[in-house]
XYZ file of C-alpha atoms in Angstrom:
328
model
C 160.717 170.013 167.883
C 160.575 166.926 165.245
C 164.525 165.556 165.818
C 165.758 163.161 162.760
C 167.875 160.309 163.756
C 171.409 161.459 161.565
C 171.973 164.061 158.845
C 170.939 162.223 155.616
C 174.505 161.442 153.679
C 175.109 163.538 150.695
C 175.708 162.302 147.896
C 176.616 165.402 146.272
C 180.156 166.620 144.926
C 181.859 165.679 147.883
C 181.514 162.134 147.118
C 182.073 162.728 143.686
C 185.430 164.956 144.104
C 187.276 162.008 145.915
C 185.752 159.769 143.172
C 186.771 160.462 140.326
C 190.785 160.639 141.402
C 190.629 156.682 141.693
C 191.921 154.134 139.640
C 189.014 153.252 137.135
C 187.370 156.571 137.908
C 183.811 155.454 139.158
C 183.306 152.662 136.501
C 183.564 149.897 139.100
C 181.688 152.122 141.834
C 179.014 152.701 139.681
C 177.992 149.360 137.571
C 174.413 150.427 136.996
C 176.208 153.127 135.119
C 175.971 151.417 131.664
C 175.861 152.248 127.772
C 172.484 152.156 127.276
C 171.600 154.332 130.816
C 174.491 156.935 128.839
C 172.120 157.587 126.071
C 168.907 158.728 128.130
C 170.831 160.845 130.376
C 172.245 162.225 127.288
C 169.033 162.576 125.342
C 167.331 163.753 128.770
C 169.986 166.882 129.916
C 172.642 167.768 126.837
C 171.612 171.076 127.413
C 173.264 170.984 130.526
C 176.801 170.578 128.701
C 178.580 173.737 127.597
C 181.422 173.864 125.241
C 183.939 176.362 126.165
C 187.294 177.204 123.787
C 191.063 176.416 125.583
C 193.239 179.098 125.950
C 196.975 179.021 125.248
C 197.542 179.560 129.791
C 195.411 176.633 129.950
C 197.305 173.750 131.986
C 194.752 171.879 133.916
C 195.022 168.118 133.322
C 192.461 166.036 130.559
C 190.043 165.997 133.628
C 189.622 168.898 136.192
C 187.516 169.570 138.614
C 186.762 173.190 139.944
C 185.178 172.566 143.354
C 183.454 175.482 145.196
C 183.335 175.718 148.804
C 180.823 175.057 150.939
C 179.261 178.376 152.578
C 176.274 178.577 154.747
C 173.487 179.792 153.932
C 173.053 182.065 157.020
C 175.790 183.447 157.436
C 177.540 182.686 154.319
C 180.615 181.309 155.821
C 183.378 178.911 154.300
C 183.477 175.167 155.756
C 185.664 172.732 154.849
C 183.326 169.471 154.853
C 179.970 168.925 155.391
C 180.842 167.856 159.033
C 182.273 171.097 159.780
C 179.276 172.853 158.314
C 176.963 170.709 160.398
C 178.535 171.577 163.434
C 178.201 175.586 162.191
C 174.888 175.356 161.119
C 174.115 174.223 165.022
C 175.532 177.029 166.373
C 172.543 179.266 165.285
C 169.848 177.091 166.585
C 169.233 177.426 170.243
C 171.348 175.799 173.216
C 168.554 173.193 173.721
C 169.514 171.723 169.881
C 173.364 172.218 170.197
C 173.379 169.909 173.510
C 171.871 167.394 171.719
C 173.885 167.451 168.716
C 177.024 167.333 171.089
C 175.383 164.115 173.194
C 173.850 162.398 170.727
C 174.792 163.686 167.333
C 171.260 164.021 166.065
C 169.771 167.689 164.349
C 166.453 168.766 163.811
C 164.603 169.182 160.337
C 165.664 172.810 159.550
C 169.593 172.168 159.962
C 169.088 169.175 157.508
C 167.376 171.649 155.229
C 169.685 173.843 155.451
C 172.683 171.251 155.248
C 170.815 170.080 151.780
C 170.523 173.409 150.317
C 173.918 174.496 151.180
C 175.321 170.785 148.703
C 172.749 171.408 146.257
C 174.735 174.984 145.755
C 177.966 173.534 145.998
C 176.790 171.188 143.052
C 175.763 173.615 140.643
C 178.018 176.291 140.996
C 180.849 173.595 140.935
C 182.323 172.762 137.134
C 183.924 169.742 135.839
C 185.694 170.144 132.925
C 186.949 167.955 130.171
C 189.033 167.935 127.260
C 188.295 167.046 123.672
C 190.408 164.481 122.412
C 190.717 166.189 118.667
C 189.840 170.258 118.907
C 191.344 172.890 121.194
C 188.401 172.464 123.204
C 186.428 171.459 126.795
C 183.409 169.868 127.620
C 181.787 171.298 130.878
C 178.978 170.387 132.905
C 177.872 171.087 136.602
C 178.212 168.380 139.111
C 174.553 168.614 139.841
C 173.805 167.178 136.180
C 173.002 163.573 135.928
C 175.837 163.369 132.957
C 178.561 164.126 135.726
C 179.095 160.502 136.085
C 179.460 159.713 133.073
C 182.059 162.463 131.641
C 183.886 161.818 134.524
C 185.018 158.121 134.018
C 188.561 158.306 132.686
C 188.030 156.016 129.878
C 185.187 157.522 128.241
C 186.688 159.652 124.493
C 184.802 162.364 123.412
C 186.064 163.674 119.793
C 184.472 166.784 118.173
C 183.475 166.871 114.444
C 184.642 163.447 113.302
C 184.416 160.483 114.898
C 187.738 158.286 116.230
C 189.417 156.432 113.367
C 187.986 152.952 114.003
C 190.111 149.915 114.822
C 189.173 145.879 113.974
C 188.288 145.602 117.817
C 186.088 148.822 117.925
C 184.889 148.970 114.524
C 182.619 152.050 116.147
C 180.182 149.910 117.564
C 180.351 151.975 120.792
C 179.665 155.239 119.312
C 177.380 157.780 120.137
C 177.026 161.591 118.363
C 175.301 164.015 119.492
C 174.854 167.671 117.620
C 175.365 170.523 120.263
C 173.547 173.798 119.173
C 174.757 176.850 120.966
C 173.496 179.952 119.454
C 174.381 179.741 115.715
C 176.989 177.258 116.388
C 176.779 173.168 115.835
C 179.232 170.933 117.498
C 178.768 167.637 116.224
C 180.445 165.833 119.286
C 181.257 161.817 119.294
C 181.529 159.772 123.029
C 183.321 156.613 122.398
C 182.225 154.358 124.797
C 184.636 151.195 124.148
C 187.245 151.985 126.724
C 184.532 151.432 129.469
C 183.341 148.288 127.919
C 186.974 147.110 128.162
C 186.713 148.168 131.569
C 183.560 146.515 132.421
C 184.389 143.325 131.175
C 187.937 143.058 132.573
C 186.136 143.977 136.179
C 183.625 140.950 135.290
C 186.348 138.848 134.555
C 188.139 139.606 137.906
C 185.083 138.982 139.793
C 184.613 135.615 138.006
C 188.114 134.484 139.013
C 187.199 135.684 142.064
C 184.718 133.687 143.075
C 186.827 130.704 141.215
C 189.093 130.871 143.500
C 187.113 131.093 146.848
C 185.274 127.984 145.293
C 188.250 126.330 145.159
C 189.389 127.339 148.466
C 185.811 126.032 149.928
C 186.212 122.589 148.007
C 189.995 121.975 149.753
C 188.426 122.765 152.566
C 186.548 119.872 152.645
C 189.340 117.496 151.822
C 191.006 118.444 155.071
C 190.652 116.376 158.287
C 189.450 113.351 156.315
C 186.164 115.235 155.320
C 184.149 113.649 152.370
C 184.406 115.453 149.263
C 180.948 114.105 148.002
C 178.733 117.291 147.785
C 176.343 115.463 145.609
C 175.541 112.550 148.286
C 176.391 114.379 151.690
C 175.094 117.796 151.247
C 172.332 117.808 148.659
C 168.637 118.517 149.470
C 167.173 114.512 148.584
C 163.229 114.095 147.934
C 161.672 111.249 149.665
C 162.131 108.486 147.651
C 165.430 109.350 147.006
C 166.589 109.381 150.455
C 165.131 105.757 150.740
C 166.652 104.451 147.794
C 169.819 105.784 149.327
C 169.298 104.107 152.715
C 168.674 101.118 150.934
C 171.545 100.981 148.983
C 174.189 101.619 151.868
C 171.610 99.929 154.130
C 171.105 102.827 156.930
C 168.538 103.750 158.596
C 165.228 105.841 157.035
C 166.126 109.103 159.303
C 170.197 108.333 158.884
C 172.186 111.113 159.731
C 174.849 113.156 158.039
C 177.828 111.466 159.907
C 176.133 108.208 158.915
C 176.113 108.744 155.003
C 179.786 109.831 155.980
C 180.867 106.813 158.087
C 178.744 104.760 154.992
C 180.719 106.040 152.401
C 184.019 105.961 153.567
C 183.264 101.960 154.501
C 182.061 102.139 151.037
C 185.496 102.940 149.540
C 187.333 100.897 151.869
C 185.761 98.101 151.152
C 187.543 95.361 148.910
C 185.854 92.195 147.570
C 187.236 89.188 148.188
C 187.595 87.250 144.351
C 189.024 84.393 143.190
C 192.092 84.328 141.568
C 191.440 83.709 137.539
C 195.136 83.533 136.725
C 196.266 79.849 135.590
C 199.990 79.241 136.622
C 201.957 76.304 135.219
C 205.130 74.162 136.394
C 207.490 73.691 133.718
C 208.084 70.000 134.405
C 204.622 69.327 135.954
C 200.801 69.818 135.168
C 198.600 70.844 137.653
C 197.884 67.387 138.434
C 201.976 66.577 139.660
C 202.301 64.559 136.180
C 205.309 64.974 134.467
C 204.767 66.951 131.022
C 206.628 66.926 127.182
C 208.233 69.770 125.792
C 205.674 69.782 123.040
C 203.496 69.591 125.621
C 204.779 72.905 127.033
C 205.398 74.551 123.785
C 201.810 74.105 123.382
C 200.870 75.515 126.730
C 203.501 78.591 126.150
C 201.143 79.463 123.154
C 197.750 79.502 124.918
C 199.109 81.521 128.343
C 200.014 84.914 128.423
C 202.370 83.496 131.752
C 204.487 81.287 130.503
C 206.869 81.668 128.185
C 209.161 78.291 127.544
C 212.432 79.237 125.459
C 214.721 76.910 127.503
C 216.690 74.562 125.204
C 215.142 76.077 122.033
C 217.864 75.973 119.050
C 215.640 78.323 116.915
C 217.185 81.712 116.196
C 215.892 84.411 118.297
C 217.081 87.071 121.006
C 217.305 84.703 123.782
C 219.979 82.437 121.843
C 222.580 84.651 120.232
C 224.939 81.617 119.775
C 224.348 80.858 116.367
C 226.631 81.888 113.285
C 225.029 83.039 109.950
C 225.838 81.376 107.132
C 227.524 82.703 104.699
C-alpha cells in the first residue's frame, strides 16, 4: 500500500466560497490576477459563461453563490467539509488504513482520488451568479471555470449592450466587450475593469507606506542607546581600497572592527579644534598698546569694526540722543 504524506489541499470552491465574502473580494488574495491575465481567460473559456434572464421572485444579492454539497462518491453521502468527508471516505477502506489515518493522519492514494473527484464535482455542479449592472439579467459560470475569479471580485462591472457612460478618470480605458452567441441570440456584454485598478493601486499604495513606515521604525532604532546613525560608513559592504582609505583617514587599523569605525566616529564628532580667536576688541580710551587714543581716533576705529560702536558724547542727531529740538 503506497501511503501519501497529507491529503493534497483543495483549492476548489471551498476556498473560493469563504473568499469571495471578504472585504476586496479576492483582489488582494489574488495579485497575479491582473487585466491583461482577464482577457486570455476570457478569450480561452467564454463559452463557459451562460446568460440566464431574472425573474420578478428573484432576491439574491448582486453576487450569489449556489454551493452544492459535498457527497461521496461511494456511497453518495452529504459531508459538510472536506475534513468530514476524509474521515468518511476512510471508513470504507480496511481497518489497517483507518488506524493510520487516526495515528498519524496520513491516507493512501485511492482516498485522495476519491477526495479529488468528489471537489472536482462540487465545482462544476456549483453556480455563481452575477448581476448585470444595466439589463434584467445574470451572468453565470461554474466554479470550476478559470473566469470564477475574476467575476467574482466585487469591483469588477459588467454592462450588457452598451458600454458604462465614461467619466474623465475612466475615459473607458479599462474596457473589454465581448459578443456572447447563444443559439440565435448575441449579447454584446462590456467588463469594466477600472474599479479593480483602483483597487490595485490603493493596495500598492498601502504596501508602500507600509514598508515606509517599518523603514522608519528600523532607522530610530538605530538612534537609540547612542547607536550611530551612519549606514553609509558603519554598515556598507567597502572594496579594498576603500576600506584603506577609510583606515587612513580616521587612522585605524587595516582589519578595524565595527565598534572601532563606531568609537572613530563618534571621537570624530566630538572633536573640536582649538583656533585662534580672529575677533579684534578695542578699549575706548586705550589702543591695544595701553596708549591713550582721540575721539577722532575712535570715530575712525568705530567705522572699520563691526564691535565697536562709539556714540558717547556725539551731538549729531540720531536715536541715541533724542535731546535735541527741531527748528522751526
Amino acid at each position: 500500500m503506497e501511503i501519501v504524506p497529507n491529503p493534497e489541499k483543495s483549492y476548489g470552491p471551498t476556498g473560493h466560497s469563504s473568499t469571495i465574502k471578504r472585504n476586496h473580494s479576492m483582489v488582494a488574495q489574488h495579485k497575479t490576477f491582473g487585466l491583461k491575465d482577464f482577457i486570455f481567460a476570457l478569450a480561452d473559456n467564454h463559452d463557459d459563461l451562460q446568460v440566464a434572464t431574472l425573474t420578478e421572485e428573484y432576491e439574491d444579492p448582486e453576487r450569489h453563490l449556489k454551493m452544492v454539497v459535498l457527497k461521496c462518491p461511494r456511497c453518495n453521502k452529504d459531508a459538510e467539509n472536506t475534513r468530514d468527508l476524509i474521515g468518511h471516505l476512510v471508513t470504507h477502506e480496511s481497518k489497517r488504513i483507518q488506524c493510520i489515518y487516526a495515528e498519524c493522519g496520513v491516507v493512501n492514494i485511492e482516498v485522495n482520488e476519491q477526495l479529488k473527484y468528489a471537489t472536482n464535482m462540487q465545482a462544476k455542479n456549483s453556480i455563481f451568479k452575477r448581476k448585470i449592472e444595466n439589463r434584467p439579467y445574470t451572468l453565470n459560470v461554474a466554479l470550476s471555470s478559470p473566469l470564477f475569479p475574476f467575476l467574482s471580485m466585487r469591483k469588477l462591472k459588467v454592462f450588457m449592450d452598451q458600454p458604462p457612460y465614461a467619466t474623465k478618470s475612466s475615459a473607458n480605458s479599462d474596457l473589454i466587450q465581448k459578443d456572447l452567441v447563444r443559439g440565435d441570440n448575441i449579447h454584446p456584454l462590456f467588463f469594466d475593469w477600472f474599479g479593480i485598478q483602483k483597487v490595485y493601486e490603493k493596495i500598492k499604495a498601502c504596501k508602500k507606506l507600509k514598508q515606509e513606515k517599518h523603514d522608519m521604525r528600523y532607522l530610530k532604532s538605530l538612534c537609540e542607546e547612542g547607536q550611530v546613525i551612519y549606514q553609509d560608513l558603519v554598515h556598507k559592504n567597502r572594496t579594498k581600497e576603500e576600506t584603506m582609505c577609510l583606515a587612513s583617514a580616521l587612522n585605524l587599523p587595516i582589519d578595524f572592527t565595527q565598534q572601532q569605525l563606531v568609537d572613530a566616529m563618534r571621537m570624530m564628532a566630538d572633536y573640536k579644534a582649538d583656533r585662534p580667536d580672529s575677533s579684534i576688541s578695542y578699549n575706548a580710551l586705550e589702543d591695544e598698546d595701553g596708549n591713550a587714543i582721540t575721539k577722532e581716533q575712535r570715530k575712525l576705529i568705530s567705522t572699520l569694526s563691526s564691535n565697536f560702536i562709539f556714540i558717547t558724547g556725539s551731538k549729531r542727531r540720531c536715536t541715541k540722543n533724542k535731546s535735541y529740538k527741531f527748528d522751526v
